[in-house]
PDB file of C-alpha atoms and ligand atoms in Angstrom:
ATOM      1  CA  MET A   1      31.189  21.108 -15.802  1.00 90.00           C
ATOM      2  CA  LYS A   2      31.848  18.102 -13.978  1.00 96.00           C
ATOM      3  CA  LYS A   3      29.139  15.729 -13.252  1.00 97.00           C
ATOM      4  CA  ILE A   4      28.838  14.786  -9.497  1.00 98.00           C
ATOM      5  CA  ILE A   5      26.785  12.996  -7.031  1.00 98.00           C
ATOM      6  CA  ILE A   6      25.663  14.858  -4.115  1.00 98.00           C
ATOM      7  CA  ALA A   7      25.138  12.856  -0.782  1.00 98.00           C
ATOM      8  CA  ILE A   8      22.734  14.531   1.852  1.00 98.00           C
ATOM      9  CA  ASP A   9      22.539  12.718   5.367  1.00 98.00           C
ATOM     10  CA  GLY A  10      20.936  13.612   8.663  1.00 98.00           C
ATOM     11  CA  PHE A  11      18.872  13.173  11.452  1.00 97.00           C
ATOM     12  CA  SER A  12      15.028  12.772  11.154  1.00 96.00           C
ATOM     13  CA  SER A  13      13.081  15.467   9.772  1.00 95.00           C
ATOM     14  CA  CYS A  14      15.884  18.134   9.548  1.00 94.00           C
ATOM     15  CA  GLY A  15      14.742  19.324   6.068  1.00 93.00           C
ATOM     16  CA  LYS A  16      17.405  17.015   3.877  1.00 96.00           C
ATOM     17  CA  SER A  17      14.625  16.135   1.331  1.00 95.00           C
ATOM     18  CA  THR A  18      13.401  20.145   1.022  1.00 94.00           C
ATOM     19  CA  LEU A  19      17.240  21.247   0.676  1.00 97.00           C
ATOM     20  CA  ALA A  20      17.913  18.255  -1.972  1.00 97.00           C
ATOM     21  CA  LYS A  21      14.743  18.791  -3.673  1.00 96.00           C
ATOM     22  CA  GLN A  22      15.800  22.315  -4.475  1.00 96.00           C
ATOM     23  CA  LEU A  23      19.119  21.775  -4.993  1.00 97.00           C
ATOM     24  CA  ALA A  24      18.327  19.182  -7.635  1.00 96.00           C
ATOM     25  CA  GLN A  25      15.869  21.879  -9.252  1.00 94.00           C
ATOM     26  CA  LYS A  26      18.592  24.414  -9.488  1.00 96.00           C
ATOM     27  CA  LEU A  27      21.161  22.352 -11.074  1.00 97.00           C
ATOM     28  CA  ASN A  28      18.916  20.166 -13.170  1.00 95.00           C
ATOM     29  CA  TYR A  29      20.056  17.403 -11.237  1.00 96.00           C
ATOM     30  CA  ILE A  30      17.774  14.292 -10.307  1.00 95.00           C
ATOM     31  CA  PHE A  31      16.311  14.469  -6.893  1.00 96.00           C
ATOM     32  CA  VAL A  32      15.815  11.105  -4.772  1.00 97.00           C
ATOM     33  CA  ASP A  33      14.535  10.754  -1.412  1.00 97.00           C
ATOM     34  CA  SER A  34      15.861   7.486  -0.184  1.00 98.00           C
ATOM     35  CA  GLY A  35      13.875   7.459   2.970  1.00 98.00           C
ATOM     36  CA  SER A  36      10.565   7.337   0.734  1.00 98.00           C
ATOM     37  CA  MET A  37      11.580   3.971  -0.536  1.00 98.00           C
ATOM     38  CA  TYR A  38      12.101   2.619   2.892  1.00 98.00           C
ATOM     39  CA  ARG A  39       8.519   4.055   3.979  1.00 98.00           C
ATOM     40  CA  ALA A  40       6.694   2.433   0.706  1.00 98.00           C
ATOM     41  CA  ILE A  41       8.427  -1.097   2.054  1.00 99.00           C
ATOM     42  CA  THR A  42       6.970  -0.421   5.228  1.00 98.00           C
ATOM     43  CA  LEU A  43       3.554   0.193   3.913  1.00 98.00           C
ATOM     44  CA  PHE A  44       3.580  -2.758   1.891  1.00 98.00           C
ATOM     45  CA  PHE A  45       4.744  -4.758   4.639  1.00 98.00           C
ATOM     46  CA  LEU A  46       2.030  -3.269   7.134  1.00 98.00           C
ATOM     47  CA  ARG A  47      -0.707  -4.230   4.301  1.00 98.00           C
ATOM     48  CA  ASN A  48       0.210  -7.389   3.893  1.00 98.00           C
ATOM     49  CA  HIS A  49       1.081  -8.391   7.335  1.00 98.00           C
ATOM     50  CA  ILE A  50       4.115  -9.546   6.706  1.00 98.00           C
ATOM     51  CA  ASP A  51       6.277 -10.639  10.093  1.00 98.00           C
ATOM     52  CA  TRP A  52       9.665  -8.720   9.158  1.00 98.00           C
ATOM     53  CA  ASN A  53      11.088 -10.701  11.880  1.00 97.00           C
ATOM     54  CA  LYS A  54      11.239 -13.900   9.295  1.00 97.00           C
ATOM     55  CA  PRO A  55      13.734 -13.560   6.688  1.00 97.00           C
ATOM     56  CA  LYS A  56      12.044 -15.882   4.096  1.00 97.00           C
ATOM     57  CA  GLU A  57       9.161 -13.664   4.216  1.00 98.00           C
ATOM     58  CA  VAL A  58      11.069 -10.527   4.065  1.00 98.00           C
ATOM     59  CA  GLN A  59      12.824 -11.507   0.703  1.00 98.00           C
ATOM     60  CA  LYS A  60       9.329 -13.306  -0.684  1.00 98.00           C
ATOM     61  CA  ALA A  61       7.710  -9.731  -0.121  1.00 98.00           C
ATOM     62  CA  LEU A  62      10.481  -7.721  -1.544  1.00 98.00           C
ATOM     63  CA  SER A  63      10.601 -10.293  -4.654  1.00 98.00           C
ATOM     64  CA  GLU A  64       6.693  -9.075  -5.241  1.00 98.00           C
ATOM     65  CA  ILE A  65       7.622  -5.160  -4.710  1.00 98.00           C
ATOM     66  CA  HIS A  66       8.198  -2.882  -7.695  1.00 98.00           C
ATOM     67  CA  LEU A  67       9.718   0.802  -6.639  1.00 98.00           C
ATOM     68  CA  ASP A  68       9.659   3.443  -9.157  1.00 97.00           C
ATOM     69  CA  PHE A  69      10.038   7.328  -9.022  1.00 96.00           C
ATOM     70  CA  GLU A  70       7.852   9.100 -11.572  1.00 95.00           C
ATOM     71  CA  TYR A  71       8.399  12.644 -12.586  1.00 89.00           C
ATOM     72  CA  ILE A  72       6.084  14.860 -13.532  1.00 87.00           C
ATOM     73  CA  ASN A  73       7.270  17.569 -15.653  1.00 83.00           C
ATOM     74  CA  GLU A  74       4.690  20.089 -14.850  1.00 85.00           C
ATOM     75  CA  GLU A  75       4.766  19.882 -11.245  1.00 83.00           C
ATOM     76  CA  LYS A  76       8.381  19.739 -11.165  1.00 79.00           C
ATOM     77  CA  GLN A  77       8.265  16.715  -8.631  1.00 84.00           C
ATOM     78  CA  SER A  78       8.657  12.900  -8.472  1.00 90.00           C
ATOM     79  CA  HIS A  79       6.020  10.860  -7.030  1.00 95.00           C
ATOM     80  CA  ILE A  80       7.241   7.353  -5.536  1.00 97.00           C
ATOM     81  CA  LEU A  81       5.463   4.434  -7.240  1.00 98.00           C
ATOM     82  CA  LEU A  82       5.010   0.963  -5.054  1.00 98.00           C
ATOM     83  CA  ASN A  83       3.861  -1.337  -7.738  1.00 98.00           C
ATOM     84  CA  ASP A  84       2.689   1.485  -9.705  1.00 98.00           C
ATOM     85  CA  GLU A  85       0.645   2.937  -7.284  1.00 98.00           C
ATOM     86  CA  ASN A  86       1.233   6.307  -6.046  1.00 97.00           C
ATOM     87  CA  VAL A  87       1.826   6.192  -2.592  1.00 98.00           C
ATOM     88  CA  ASP A  88       3.165   9.918  -1.848  1.00 96.00           C
ATOM     89  CA  VAL A  89       0.505  10.606   0.870  1.00 94.00           C
ATOM     90  CA  LEU A  90       0.245   7.275   2.511  1.00 97.00           C
ATOM     91  CA  ILE A  91       3.995   6.463   3.293  1.00 97.00           C
ATOM     92  CA  ARG A  92       3.703   9.768   5.544  1.00 95.00           C
ATOM     93  CA  ASP A  93       0.956   8.492   7.510  1.00 94.00           C
ATOM     94  CA  MET A  94       2.194   7.948  11.542  1.00 94.00           C
ATOM     95  CA  LEU A  95       1.924   3.994  11.358  1.00 97.00           C
ATOM     96  CA  VAL A  96       4.350   3.726   8.660  1.00 98.00           C
ATOM     97  CA  SER A  97       6.602   6.190  10.791  1.00 97.00           C
ATOM     98  CA  GLU A  98       6.248   4.289  13.650  1.00 97.00           C
ATOM     99  CA  ASN A  99       7.610   0.995  11.995  1.00 98.00           C
ATOM    100  CA  VAL A 100      10.027   2.320   9.445  1.00 98.00           C
ATOM    101  CA  SER A 101      13.194   2.409  11.167  1.00 98.00           C
ATOM    102  CA  ALA A 102      12.580  -1.236  12.211  1.00 98.00           C
ATOM    103  CA  VAL A 103      12.050  -2.439   8.574  1.00 98.00           C
ATOM    104  CA  ALA A 104      15.185  -0.460   7.318  1.00 98.00           C
ATOM    105  CA  ALA A 105      17.500  -2.067   9.861  1.00 98.00           C
ATOM    106  CA  ILE A 106      16.954  -5.396   8.310  1.00 98.00           C
ATOM    107  CA  LYS A 107      19.859  -6.513   6.042  1.00 98.00           C
ATOM    108  CA  GLU A 108      17.270  -7.910   3.330  1.00 98.00           C
ATOM    109  CA  VAL A 109      15.714  -4.461   3.267  1.00 98.00           C
ATOM    110  CA  ARG A 110      18.754  -2.460   2.841  1.00 98.00           C
ATOM    111  CA  ASP A 111      20.188  -4.718   0.314  1.00 98.00           C
ATOM    112  CA  PHE A 112      17.147  -4.375  -1.853  1.00 98.00           C
ATOM    113  CA  ALA A 113      17.051  -0.321  -1.728  1.00 98.00           C
ATOM    114  CA  VAL A 114      20.833   0.001  -1.722  1.00 98.00           C
ATOM    115  CA  ALA A 115      21.481  -2.049  -5.079  1.00 98.00           C
ATOM    116  CA  GLN A 116      18.357   0.341  -6.946  1.00 98.00           C
ATOM    117  CA  GLN A 117      20.220   3.470  -5.408  1.00 98.00           C
ATOM    118  CA  GLN A 118      23.588   2.658  -6.654  1.00 98.00           C
ATOM    119  CA  LEU A 119      21.805   2.185 -10.088  1.00 98.00           C
ATOM    120  CA  MET A 120      20.150   5.658 -10.075  1.00 97.00           C
ATOM    121  CA  GLY A 121      23.644   6.952  -9.250  1.00 97.00           C
ATOM    122  CA  LYS A 122      25.344   5.481 -12.672  1.00 97.00           C
ATOM    123  CA  LYS A 123      25.118   8.674 -14.302  1.00 96.00           C
ATOM    124  CA  LYS A 124      25.837  10.963 -11.431  1.00 97.00           C
ATOM    125  CA  GLN A 125      23.919  14.474 -11.723  1.00 97.00           C
ATOM    126  CA  ILE A 126      21.916  13.037  -8.733  1.00 97.00           C
ATOM    127  CA  VAL A 127      21.165  14.607  -5.270  1.00 98.00           C
ATOM    128  CA  MET A 128      20.177  12.079  -2.581  1.00 98.00           C
ATOM    129  CA  ASP A 129      19.252  12.138   0.540  1.00 98.00           C
ATOM    130  CA  GLY A 130      18.987   9.426   3.478  1.00 98.00           C
ATOM    131  CA  ARG A 131      20.938   8.400   6.441  1.00 98.00           C
ATOM    132  CA  ASP A 132      23.660   6.104   4.436  1.00 98.00           C
ATOM    133  CA  ILE A 133      24.037   7.707   1.354  1.00 98.00           C
ATOM    134  CA  GLY A 134      27.570   9.639   1.811  1.00 98.00           C
ATOM    135  CA  THR A 135      29.123   6.337   4.142  1.00 98.00           C
ATOM    136  CA  THR A 136      27.105   3.469   2.148  1.00 98.00           C
ATOM    137  CA  VAL A 137      25.609   3.858  -1.023  1.00 98.00           C
ATOM    138  CA  PHE A 138      28.033   6.694  -2.486  1.00 98.00           C
ATOM    139  CA  PRO A 139      31.235   6.496  -0.510  1.00 98.00           C
ATOM    140  CA  ASN A 140      32.976   8.435  -3.531  1.00 98.00           C
ATOM    141  CA  ALA A 141      29.951  11.031  -3.711  1.00 98.00           C
ATOM    142  CA  ALA A 142      32.125  14.425  -4.580  1.00 98.00           C
ATOM    143  CA  LEU A 143      29.905  16.516  -2.055  1.00 98.00           C
ATOM    144  CA  LYS A 144      28.408  14.987   1.080  1.00 98.00           C
ATOM    145  CA  ILE A 145      26.272  17.041   3.345  1.00 98.00           C
ATOM    146  CA  PHE A 146      25.424  16.283   6.766  1.00 98.00           C
ATOM    147  CA  VAL A 147      22.251  17.920   8.169  1.00 97.00           C
ATOM    148  CA  THR A 148      21.273  18.747  11.682  1.00 96.00           C
ATOM    149  CA  ALA A 149      19.179  20.989  13.668  1.00 97.00           C
ATOM    150  CA  ASP A 150      17.985  21.324  17.415  1.00 97.00           C
ATOM    151  CA  ILE A 151      15.243  18.884  18.040  1.00 97.00           C
ATOM    152  CA  ALA A 152      12.708  21.220  18.879  1.00 97.00           C
ATOM    153  CA  VAL A 153      13.375  23.145  15.734  1.00 97.00           C
ATOM    154  CA  ARG A 154      12.687  19.442  13.941  1.00 97.00           C
ATOM    155  CA  VAL A 155       9.621  18.453  15.644  1.00 97.00           C
ATOM    156  CA  GLU A 156       7.996  22.297  15.019  1.00 96.00           C
ATOM    157  CA  ARG A 157       9.011  21.813  11.356  1.00 94.00           C
ATOM    158  CA  ARG A 158       7.483  18.469  11.159  1.00 95.00           C
ATOM    159  CA  PHE A 159       4.331  19.120  13.306  1.00 95.00           C
ATOM    160  CA  LYS A 160       3.591  22.280  10.875  1.00 94.00           C
ATOM    161  CA  GLU A 161       3.738  19.765   8.090  1.00 91.00           C
ATOM    162  CA  MET A 162       1.343  17.297   9.583  1.00 91.00           C
ATOM    163  CA  LEU A 163      -0.866  20.046  10.180  1.00 92.00           C
ATOM    164  CA  ALA A 164      -0.624  21.379   6.702  1.00 91.00           C
ATOM    165  CA  LYS A 165      -2.079  17.703   5.232  1.00 87.00           C
ATOM    166  CA  ASN A 166      -4.600  17.442   7.735  1.00 85.00           C
ATOM    167  CA  ASN A 167      -2.602  14.673   9.630  1.00 84.00           C
ATOM    168  CA  ILE A 168      -4.076  14.809  13.764  1.00 88.00           C
ATOM    169  CA  VAL A 169      -0.981  14.205  15.629  1.00 93.00           C
ATOM    170  CA  THR A 170       0.195  15.833  18.753  1.00 96.00           C
ATOM    171  CA  ILE A 171       3.631  17.396  19.478  1.00 97.00           C
ATOM    172  CA  GLU A 172       4.597  15.003  21.746  1.00 97.00           C
ATOM    173  CA  GLU A 173       4.116  12.132  19.529  1.00 97.00           C
ATOM    174  CA  ILE A 174       6.113  13.592  16.788  1.00 97.00           C
ATOM    175  CA  GLN A 175       8.966  14.287  19.400  1.00 98.00           C
ATOM    176  CA  ASN A 176       8.983  10.408  20.417  1.00 98.00           C
ATOM    177  CA  ASN A 177       8.451   9.420  17.225  1.00 97.00           C
ATOM    178  CA  LEU A 178      11.749  11.314  15.822  1.00 98.00           C
ATOM    179  CA  GLU A 179      13.614  10.442  19.093  1.00 98.00           C
ATOM    180  CA  MET A 180      13.254   6.963  18.558  1.00 98.00           C
ATOM    181  CA  ARG A 181      13.510   7.000  14.780  1.00 98.00           C
ATOM    182  CA  ASP A 182      17.159   8.503  15.565  1.00 98.00           C
ATOM    183  CA  TYR A 183      17.820   6.148  18.088  1.00 98.00           C
ATOM    184  CA  ILE A 184      16.950   2.906  16.022  1.00 98.00           C
ATOM    185  CA  ASP A 185      18.810   4.365  12.689  1.00 98.00           C
ATOM    186  CA  SER A 186      22.115   5.393  14.639  1.00 98.00           C
ATOM    187  CA  ASN A 187      22.469   2.497  16.547  1.00 98.00           C
ATOM    188  CA  ARG A 188      21.399  -0.390  14.097  1.00 98.00           C
ATOM    189  CA  GLU A 189      24.339  -2.778  12.852  1.00 98.00           C
ATOM    190  CA  ILE A 190      24.161  -2.208   9.084  1.00 98.00           C
ATOM    191  CA  SER A 191      24.691   1.052   7.725  1.00 98.00           C
ATOM    192  CA  PRO A 192      24.247   3.091  10.833  1.00 98.00           C
ATOM    193  CA  LEU A 193      23.128   7.030  10.489  1.00 97.00           C
ATOM    194  CA  ARG A 194      26.980   8.361  10.680  1.00 97.00           C
ATOM    195  CA  GLN A 195      28.609  11.639   9.545  1.00 97.00           C
ATOM    196  CA  ALA A 196      30.846  10.366   6.757  1.00 98.00           C
ATOM    197  CA  PRO A 197      34.399  11.861   7.624  1.00 97.00           C
ATOM    198  CA  ASP A 198      34.659  13.799   4.536  1.00 98.00           C
ATOM    199  CA  ALA A 199      31.184  15.304   4.950  1.00 98.00           C
ATOM    200  CA  ILE A 200      30.456  18.997   5.837  1.00 98.00           C
ATOM    201  CA  VAL A 201      28.260  19.601   8.511  1.00 98.00           C
ATOM    202  CA  LEU A 202      25.340  21.841   8.215  1.00 97.00           C
ATOM    203  CA  ASP A 203      23.382  22.950  11.264  1.00 97.00           C
ATOM    204  CA  ASN A 204      20.358  24.607   9.921  1.00 96.00           C
ATOM    205  CA  SER A 205      18.429  25.424  13.330  1.00 96.00           C
ATOM    206  CA  LEU A 206      18.553  29.040  12.600  1.00 96.00           C
ATOM    207  CA  LEU A 207      18.470  29.204   8.737  1.00 96.00           C
ATOM    208  CA  THR A 208      15.932  29.923   6.511  1.00 95.00           C
ATOM    209  CA  LYS A 209      15.376  27.605   3.406  1.00 94.00           C
ATOM    210  CA  GLU A 210      16.616  30.235   0.863  1.00 96.00           C
ATOM    211  CA  GLU A 211      19.637  30.403   3.017  1.00 97.00           C
ATOM    212  CA  GLN A 212      20.632  26.987   3.518  1.00 97.00           C
ATOM    213  CA  LEU A 213      20.146  26.283  -0.219  1.00 98.00           C
ATOM    214  CA  ALA A 214      22.149  29.546  -0.960  1.00 97.00           C
ATOM    215  CA  LEU A 215      25.172  28.298   0.923  1.00 97.00           C
ATOM    216  CA  VAL A 216      24.560  24.544  -0.334  1.00 98.00           C
ATOM    217  CA  LEU A 217      24.398  25.638  -3.786  1.00 98.00           C
ATOM    218  CA  GLY A 218      27.738  27.448  -3.388  1.00 98.00           C
ATOM    219  CA  TRP A 219      29.504  24.300  -2.201  1.00 98.00           C
ATOM    220  CA  ALA A 220      27.999  22.338  -5.429  1.00 98.00           C
ATOM    221  CA  LYS A 221      28.817  24.887  -7.420  1.00 97.00           C
ATOM    222  CA  GLU A 222      32.444  24.946  -6.362  1.00 97.00           C
ATOM    223  CA  LYS A 223      32.803  21.073  -7.051  1.00 97.00           C
ATOM    224  CA  ILE A 224      30.970  21.372 -10.576  1.00 97.00           C
ATOM    225  CA  GLU A 225      33.194  23.727 -11.925  1.00 95.00           C
ATOM    226  CA  GLY A 226      36.417  23.589  -9.704  1.00 81.00           C
TER     227      GLY A 226
HETATM  228  O1  CDP B   1      10.946  11.796   8.465  1.00 95.58           O
HETATM  229  P1  CDP B   1      11.990  12.167   7.602  1.00 95.58           P
HETATM  230  O2  CDP B   1      11.864  12.672   6.436  1.00 95.58           O
HETATM  231  O3  CDP B   1      13.405  12.707   8.062  1.00 95.58           O
HETATM  232  O4  CDP B   1      12.892  10.323   7.230  1.00 95.58           O
HETATM  233  P2  CDP B   1      12.701   9.438   5.556  1.00 95.58           P
HETATM  234  O5  CDP B   1      13.998  10.241   5.095  1.00 95.58           O
HETATM  235  O6  CDP B   1      11.345   9.808   5.136  1.00 95.58           O
HETATM  236  O7  CDP B   1      13.215   8.044   6.664  1.00 95.58           O
HETATM  237  C1  CDP B   1      12.525   7.326   6.998  1.00 95.58           C
HETATM  238  C2  CDP B   1      13.168   6.330   7.553  1.00 95.58           C
HETATM  239  O8  CDP B   1      13.827   5.244   6.527  1.00 95.58           O
HETATM  240  C3  CDP B   1      14.652   6.903   8.480  1.00 95.58           C
HETATM  241  O9  CDP B   1      13.900   7.112   9.682  1.00 95.58           O
HETATM  242  C4  CDP B   1      15.335   5.608   8.283  1.00 95.58           C
HETATM  243  O10 CDP B   1      14.973   4.456   9.000  1.00 95.58           O
HETATM  244  C5  CDP B   1      15.106   4.991   7.216  1.00 95.58           C
HETATM  245  N1  CDP B   1      16.135   5.233   6.187  1.00 95.58           N
HETATM  246  C6  CDP B   1      17.393   4.677   5.888  1.00 95.58           C
HETATM  247  O11 CDP B   1      17.399   3.530   6.957  1.00 95.58           O
HETATM  248  N2  CDP B   1      18.517   4.915   5.488  1.00 95.58           N
HETATM  249  C7  CDP B   1      18.168   6.109   4.442  1.00 95.58           C
HETATM  250  N3  CDP B   1      19.249   6.296   3.547  1.00 95.58           N
HETATM  251  C8  CDP B   1      17.069   6.692   4.238  1.00 95.58           C
HETATM  252  C9  CDP B   1      16.087   6.361   5.131  1.00 95.58           C
END
C-alpha cells in the first residue's frame, strides 16, 4: 500500500472540506482544512486591529500566532486552535468571510501558512483541501482533485449550513461573498486559485455527498493500491 498525499482544490463553498473529511476518515488519513488556517489568521488580525496593508505589522502579528489542529478521538473531528483557543465557530463568522480573501492574498501570510501545511504533509497519508494545494503546497501530490459546482448550488449549500448554525444571513449576502472571494482568490498574484494541469475535475452540482465520496474513494484506491 502506498502512502499518498491527496490535494483537493476548488471554488468557495463547493463541498471540498466535506469531501476531504469523509475521504480522510475512510482512508484513515489526516484531514487538513487549509482555509481554516487563513480564517484563523484573519480572525486574529481583526481582533487585534492589524493593518494588513503594512508588511511589518503583518510580520509582527504572525510571530504572535500559533495554529494547531487538535484531533478529538470520540468525535472523529479535528478542531482548529488559535493560540490554544478553539475558534471553529468564530472563523465561520461573516466578518471573517468578508476579509479572509484579502488577508490570504498577502505574501507573508501565505508563506507562513504554506510552510506549516508542507510540514503536515511530510509523512504523507494526508488529505488537504484549499485553493493552491495541488499547485503550490503539494505540486507532487499523487491525487489532485479540482471541485466545482454551479453558483446557485453553492449558495444554497452555504445558506443551509449557516442557518443550521443559527447564523443570520441572507442568500444575497452569501452569493456576494462567494463571488467576491472567488474573484480575489482567482486573480491574486501569489498562488491564485487554479486547476493544476494533472488534476481531475469533479463537478458535484448534481451529486449527493455519498455519490461523490464513492467516486473519489475509487480514484484514491487506484493510486494507493496501484
Ligand atoms: O468558504 P469555504 O469553505 O469555501 O472557504 P475556505 O476553504 O474556508 O477558505 C477561506 C478563504 O481562505 C478562501 O476564500 C481563500 O481566500 C483562502 N484560502 C487560500 O487562499 N488558500 C487556501 N489553500 C485555502 C483557503
